[in-house]
Amino acid sequence: MILLESIIFGVITYLMTAARCEVTEVFAEVNSQAVLPCKCRNDPCHPADIIWNKHNQGTVWRKQSSGLQYVGSSWLQKDGPRVQCQHSHFQSGDYSLQINSVKAEDAGLYSCRIRLGTHAFQNHDVMLRIIKVSTSPPAPLSGDDVLINCSVTPWPTNALVQWKLNNNSFVSQNGVGMVVKEKATEGMTGKWTCVISYNSNVWHASTTLSVNGIIQPAKDDTKMYAAVGSTLTLPCVFSPGLFPLGIVWTKLNKSNHNLDSRHPPSSTWIKSIKINVVLFEDQGKYRCTGTVKGQTLARTMQLVVAKVVQSKKENSVMLTCQLSDASEVTEYEWIRVTVDINGTETFGPVLKGQTVVLKENSGDWTCRYYGKNGILGNVTYQVPLMSGQSGQKSSHVSSNVGTVIGLSFLLAILLLILAQMYKNHRRRQRILQYPALETIVHTISNEREERERNRVKK
Ligand SMILES: *[C@@H]1O[C@H](CO)[C@@H](O)[C@H](O)[C@H]1NC(C)=O
Ligand SMILES: *[C@@H]1O[C@H](CO)[C@@H](O)[C@H](O)[C@H]1NC(C)=O
């Protein structure tokens, strides 16, 4: 689908050194309206007989002094003539010829002849050049050879051609010329403008090229940012209308393993996949591959995973915003997010830097990371309640109860032990009061044992 801009080009006149021979140059883009100027030098210029002729092709338009008008048969169409002169301008002696939706065949030399009375003649020559920018094929597939052609009929000698893509200068690898011949890439999608410089004048003509392929991500190695625990869609969107086959998603690591398609593609040309819960290990390079009309198209992308690492210090907590690839990050920012009972979020305070030390703030902290073109993403972390802090309630009440029970139990055991020790102590003291008695008891028992042994021997 080629979109040709309808631009009516200005009329530029240049005088040759010989005043008698005057040719006006008019450039018109294919399908636009061309205006071929013809202005009577007499004032008043009435009644005049006007004839517009095309070189070697006869009359285009004619008006007799009586007012009768004719249009050349080749300029007539079903819906009326393709050429006309504005009646309203006749009074001022302006007999400029309008040609609607010009074609390449309209190019050539025209002459406007004005006859006043029987003797006075005026001749105005106009050179109409038609510019056309075309692409072949009109909608190439990424990787196809594509030709972008700028043609001017008739070609003005010594004219210079330059190219612009989306208003930026485009330098073809094959040099700058009337034809750009390239391998199509998705980056070549956009407005192609041919700029023609000729006799210190500049003309433009444009066309739109759309290269079919993987339109999202638009470039290889596009970085995608996601926070640990979040849900992410890895995009792989083909041009609408394509029917890519054999879609394969690969994680490009040492083993290059293919991902199973857990989620069926949402349409014939959208082949994105979803990661329900992003893990830090999911970071890395991915590739989406598909085949269109026998041609393999692929796109690589990088998943960058962000997480918050907490390290404890005395009476404070240190948070670090960690990304698996921070090469594009220029700035970090921390925001405390508080949500009240009504669900209203309050932001603030804001701290700067990749690492922050929090003294008294628990709750949700979000790290926002920025690149040179703005925010890249964010990751939220819930800072646990810290000990030795005012305002510890619910969770600490239960733990206190536990502590009390534990301590009481210990105390009871201790008391029991103490009681036992005291008992033992008392007993020993009692015995010590009568040391002789102990010896006697001991001797008696020893004697009895000996007697019993002797009896067994007998
Ligand atoms: C919550 O909403 C109620 C009623 O809508 C309002 O009266 C109250 O002030 C709100 N509380 C907060 C903390 O915004
Ligand atoms: C984090 O990013 C999400 C998604 O872009 C956004 O909805 C949210 O408001 C962001 N949070 C903060 C604190 O910037």
Coordinates of N, CA and C in Angstrom, one line a residue, residues 13 32 76 95 162-163 178 184 204 233 269 298 323 374 405-406 416 423 437:
T13 N 10.0 29.9 -12.1 CA 10.4 30.4 -13.4 C 11.8 30.8 -13.5
S32 N -0.8 13.9 -8.1 CA -1.2 15.2 -7.5 C -1.7 16.1 -8.6
L76 N -10.3 13.8 -21.8 CA -11.6 13.6 -21.3 C -11.7 12.3 -20.6
Y95 N -4.3 32.4 -17.4 CA -4.9 31.2 -18.1 C -4.1 29.9 -17.7
Q162 N 18.9 12.9 -3.5 CA 19.3 12.5 -2.1 C 18.0 11.8 -1.5
W163 N 18.3 11.0 -0.5 CA 17.2 10.2 0.1 C 17.1 10.6 1.6
M178 N 19.4 7.4 -7.9 CA 18.0 7.3 -8.1 C 17.3 6.1 -7.5
A184 N 15.8 -5.7 2.8 CA 14.8 -5.1 3.7 C 15.0 -5.4 5.1
H204 N 10.6 17.6 -3.6 CA 10.5 16.4 -2.8 C 9.3 15.5 -3.3
T233 N 5.1 -10.5 29.8 CA 4.9 -11.1 28.5 C 6.1 -10.8 27.6
W269 N -0.8 -14.1 14.2 CA 0.5 -13.4 14.1 C 1.1 -12.8 15.4
A298 N 13.6 -14.1 12.8 CA 13.9 -14.3 14.3 C 14.1 -13.0 14.9
L323 N 19.9 -5.3 39.6 CA 19.4 -5.7 38.3 C 20.3 -6.7 37.6
G374 N 14.1 8.0 30.4 CA 13.1 7.9 31.4 C 13.0 6.6 32.1
I405 N 6.0 -18.1 78.5 CA 5.7 -19.6 78.8 C 7.0 -20.3 78.9
G406 N 7.9 -20.0 77.9 CA 9.2 -20.7 77.9 C 10.0 -20.4 79.1
L416 N 13.0 -27.1 90.4 CA 13.0 -28.6 90.7 C 14.4 -29.0 90.9
K423 N 17.7 -31.1 98.7 CA 17.4 -32.3 99.4 C 18.7 -33.1 99.6
L437 N 28.3 -43.1 112.6 CA 27.1 -43.9 112.2 C 27.2 -44.4 110.8

